[in-house]
Amino acid sequence: MTLRGERRWFYTVPGSTDNVDSPYMRPCPYLVSAGKSLVVFSSWQNVYALNSQGQVAWHWTVPEHRTSSQAEGFTITISSGPDLVRSLAVAPDGSRVLVAAGETLYVLENEKVVLKLKPGESIDSAKFLSTSSDWIVGSGTTARIYHDGKQRARFDIPPNAHLAGAAPSEHIVASFDKLITVATPTGKQVSES
């Protein structure tokens, strides 16, 4: 690792140099996260993982929403397209990626979905704690703490809170506007100010 500010590599987002009517509709890296030897970014519903040389390691797209209903012998399927990525996180060791889109949290290893969770509300943010097995998900006014996909605790947070956490033995912080909530990884609220 170099600490002298030297550029190691760069990457151009696919489609970002295309001639489009509006620069606001051009693909760009909306969310970016990094772990050991992996940089992951999202552009709309697409997720790209770049290796330590700046080359695409894998690409994944949020699946479409499809609903089907039957009436009088006919099946009607409606697609509303994929949800946009709302939150993105890479495990510290780079082995897993959390992708929150709509009401679904996808846990990816390489480009494969290994776990899919639906906490019941639109997901605002998802963050790994200190390992690839422990993460926190913020939905509305609730933070849920998971270990390998099983919810082990929850606590109240301010709406639209930013989540931060460290090692499992330390505190988890949720903040928004003037309010900061601190809790333990077991969900016990330590303070609110």
Coordinates of C-alpha atoms in Angstrom, one line a residue:
M1 CA 0.0 0.0 0.0
T2 CA 1.2 3.5 -0.8
L3 CA 0.5 6.4 1.4
R4 CA 2.0 9.0 -0.8
G5 CA -1.2 9.9 -2.7
E6 CA -0.2 8.1 -5.9
R7 CA -3.0 6.9 -8.1
R8 CA -3.0 3.2 -8.3
W9 CA -5.6 2.8 -11.0
F10 CA -8.8 4.3 -12.3
Y11 CA -12.0 2.9 -13.7
T12 CA -14.6 4.4 -16.0
V13 CA -18.2 3.4 -15.3
P14 CA -19.9 1.6 -18.2
G15 CA -22.1 3.9 -20.2
S16 CA -20.8 7.1 -18.5
T17 CA -19.2 8.4 -21.6
D18 CA -22.2 7.8 -23.8
N19 CA -23.8 10.8 -25.4
V20 CA -27.1 11.3 -23.4
D21 CA -29.6 14.2 -23.3
S22 CA -29.0 14.9 -19.6
P23 CA -25.8 14.5 -17.6
Y24 CA -28.1 13.7 -14.6
M25 CA -29.2 10.5 -16.3
R26 CA -25.7 9.3 -17.1
P27 CA -24.5 6.2 -15.2
C28 CA -22.1 7.0 -12.3
P29 CA -20.9 5.3 -9.1
Y30 CA -23.8 6.4 -6.7
L31 CA -22.6 4.3 -3.8
V32 CA -19.1 3.0 -3.2
S33 CA -17.7 0.7 -0.6
A34 CA -14.3 -1.1 -0.2
G35 CA -12.9 -4.0 1.7
K36 CA -9.6 -6.0 1.4
S37 CA -8.6 -5.9 -2.2
L38 CA -12.2 -5.2 -3.4
V39 CA -14.0 -2.0 -4.4
V40 CA -17.7 -2.2 -5.1
F41 CA -19.9 0.4 -6.5
S42 CA -23.5 0.7 -7.7
S43 CA -25.0 2.5 -10.7
W44 CA -28.8 2.5 -10.6
Q45 CA -29.6 -1.3 -10.2
N46 CA -26.2 -2.6 -11.2
V47 CA -23.4 -3.6 -8.8
Y48 CA -19.8 -3.9 -10.0
A49 CA -16.9 -5.3 -8.0
L50 CA -13.4 -4.2 -9.0
N51 CA -10.2 -6.1 -7.9
S52 CA -7.0 -4.6 -6.6
Q53 CA -5.9 -3.8 -10.2
G54 CA -9.1 -1.9 -11.1
Q55 CA -10.5 -4.7 -13.3
V56 CA -14.1 -5.9 -13.1
A57 CA -14.1 -9.0 -10.8
W58 CA -17.9 -9.4 -11.2
H59 CA -21.1 -7.6 -12.1
W60 CA -24.6 -8.2 -10.6
T61 CA -28.0 -6.7 -11.2
V62 CA -30.9 -6.4 -8.8
P63 CA -33.6 -8.8 -9.9
E64 CA -36.9 -7.4 -11.4
H65 CA -40.0 -7.2 -9.3
R66 CA -42.6 -9.5 -10.8
T67 CA -46.1 -10.2 -9.6
S68 CA -48.5 -12.7 -11.0
S69 CA -52.2 -13.2 -10.7
Q70 CA -54.7 -15.6 -12.2
A71 CA -58.2 -14.9 -13.3
E72 CA -60.5 -17.0 -15.4
G73 CA -57.7 -19.3 -16.6
F74 CA -55.3 -16.6 -17.5
T75 CA -52.1 -15.7 -15.7
I76 CA -51.0 -12.1 -15.8
T77 CA -47.5 -11.2 -14.9
I78 CA -46.5 -7.6 -14.3
S79 CA -42.9 -6.4 -14.0
S80 CA -42.1 -3.1 -12.3
G81 CA -38.4 -3.5 -13.0
P82 CA -35.6 -3.8 -10.5
D83 CA -35.3 -1.6 -7.4
L84 CA -32.4 0.8 -7.3
V85 CA -29.6 0.1 -4.9
R86 CA -30.1 2.1 -1.7
S87 CA -27.2 0.9 0.4
L88 CA -24.0 -1.0 -0.3
A89 CA -21.3 -2.5 2.0
V90 CA -18.2 -4.7 1.6
A91 CA -17.1 -7.0 4.5
P92 CA -13.8 -5.9 5.9
D93 CA -12.1 -9.1 4.5
G94 CA -13.8 -8.5 1.1
S95 CA -15.6 -11.9 1.1
R96 CA -19.2 -10.6 1.1
V97 CA -21.2 -7.7 -0.1
L98 CA -24.5 -6.3 1.3
V99 CA -26.8 -4.8 -1.3
A100 CA -30.0 -3.2 -0.1
A101 CA -32.7 -2.6 -2.8
G102 CA -36.3 -1.7 -1.8
E103 CA -37.4 -4.1 1.0
T104 CA -34.7 -6.7 0.2
L105 CA -31.2 -7.2 1.5
Y106 CA -29.0 -9.4 -0.7
V107 CA -25.9 -11.0 0.7
L108 CA -23.5 -11.7 -2.2
E109 CA -20.3 -13.8 -2.4
N110 CA -18.6 -13.0 -5.7
E111 CA -21.7 -12.4 -7.9
K112 CA -23.9 -15.1 -6.3
V113 CA -26.7 -14.3 -3.9
V114 CA -26.1 -16.5 -0.8
L115 CA -28.8 -15.0 1.3
K116 CA -31.9 -12.8 0.8
L117 CA -33.6 -11.1 3.7
K118 CA -36.9 -9.1 3.8
P119 CA -37.2 -7.3 7.1
G120 CA -40.6 -6.0 6.1
E121 CA -39.8 -2.3 5.4
S122 CA -37.8 -0.4 2.9
I123 CA -34.1 -0.6 3.8
D124 CA -32.3 2.7 4.3
S125 CA -28.9 1.4 5.1
A126 CA -26.8 -1.8 5.7
K127 CA -23.3 -2.0 7.2
F128 CA -21.0 -4.8 8.2
L129 CA -19.7 -4.8 11.7
S130 CA -16.3 -6.4 12.2
T131 CA -16.8 -9.6 10.3
S132 CA -18.5 -10.9 7.2
S133 CA -21.0 -12.7 9.4
D134 CA -22.2 -9.7 11.4
W135 CA -24.2 -6.7 10.0
I136 CA -26.7 -4.1 10.9
V137 CA -29.7 -3.0 8.8
G138 CA -31.6 0.2 9.2
S139 CA -35.3 0.3 8.1
G140 CA -37.5 3.2 9.0
T141 CA -37.1 3.7 12.8
T142 CA -35.7 0.2 13.5
A143 CA -32.1 -1.1 13.4
R144 CA -31.8 -4.9 13.2
I145 CA -28.5 -6.7 14.0
Y146 CA -27.9 -10.0 12.2
H147 CA -25.4 -12.8 12.6
D148 CA -25.2 -15.0 9.5
G149 CA -28.7 -14.0 8.4
K150 CA -30.4 -14.5 11.7
Q151 CA -31.7 -11.5 13.5
R152 CA -30.2 -11.4 17.0
A153 CA -31.3 -8.0 18.2
R154 CA -33.1 -4.8 17.3
F155 CA -33.4 -1.3 18.7
D156 CA -35.1 2.0 17.8
I157 CA -33.3 4.6 15.7
P158 CA -34.2 8.0 14.3
P159 CA -35.9 7.9 10.9
N160 CA -33.3 7.9 8.0
A161 CA -30.5 7.4 10.4
H162 CA -26.9 6.9 9.4
L163 CA -25.5 3.7 10.9
A164 CA -22.0 3.0 12.1
G165 CA -20.5 0.2 14.1
A166 CA -17.2 -1.5 15.1
A167 CA -16.2 -4.8 16.7
P168 CA -19.0 -6.8 18.1
S169 CA -18.0 -6.0 21.6
E170 CA -18.3 -2.2 21.0
H171 CA -21.1 0.2 20.3
I172 CA -23.4 0.7 17.4
V173 CA -24.3 4.3 16.6
A174 CA -27.3 5.6 14.7
S175 CA -27.4 9.3 13.9
F176 CA -29.7 11.8 12.1
D177 CA -30.1 15.5 12.5
K178 CA -29.7 16.4 16.2
L179 CA -30.2 12.9 17.5
I180 CA -27.6 10.2 18.2
T181 CA -28.6 6.8 19.5
V182 CA -25.9 4.4 20.9
A183 CA -26.6 0.7 21.5
T184 CA -24.7 -2.5 22.1
P185 CA -24.6 -5.3 19.5
T186 CA -27.3 -7.1 21.6
G187 CA -29.7 -4.2 20.9
K188 CA -29.6 -2.7 24.4
Q189 CA -29.8 1.1 24.1
V190 CA -26.9 2.7 25.9
S191 CA -27.7 6.3 25.4
E192 CA -29.6 8.8 23.3
S193 CA -28.7 12.5 23.0

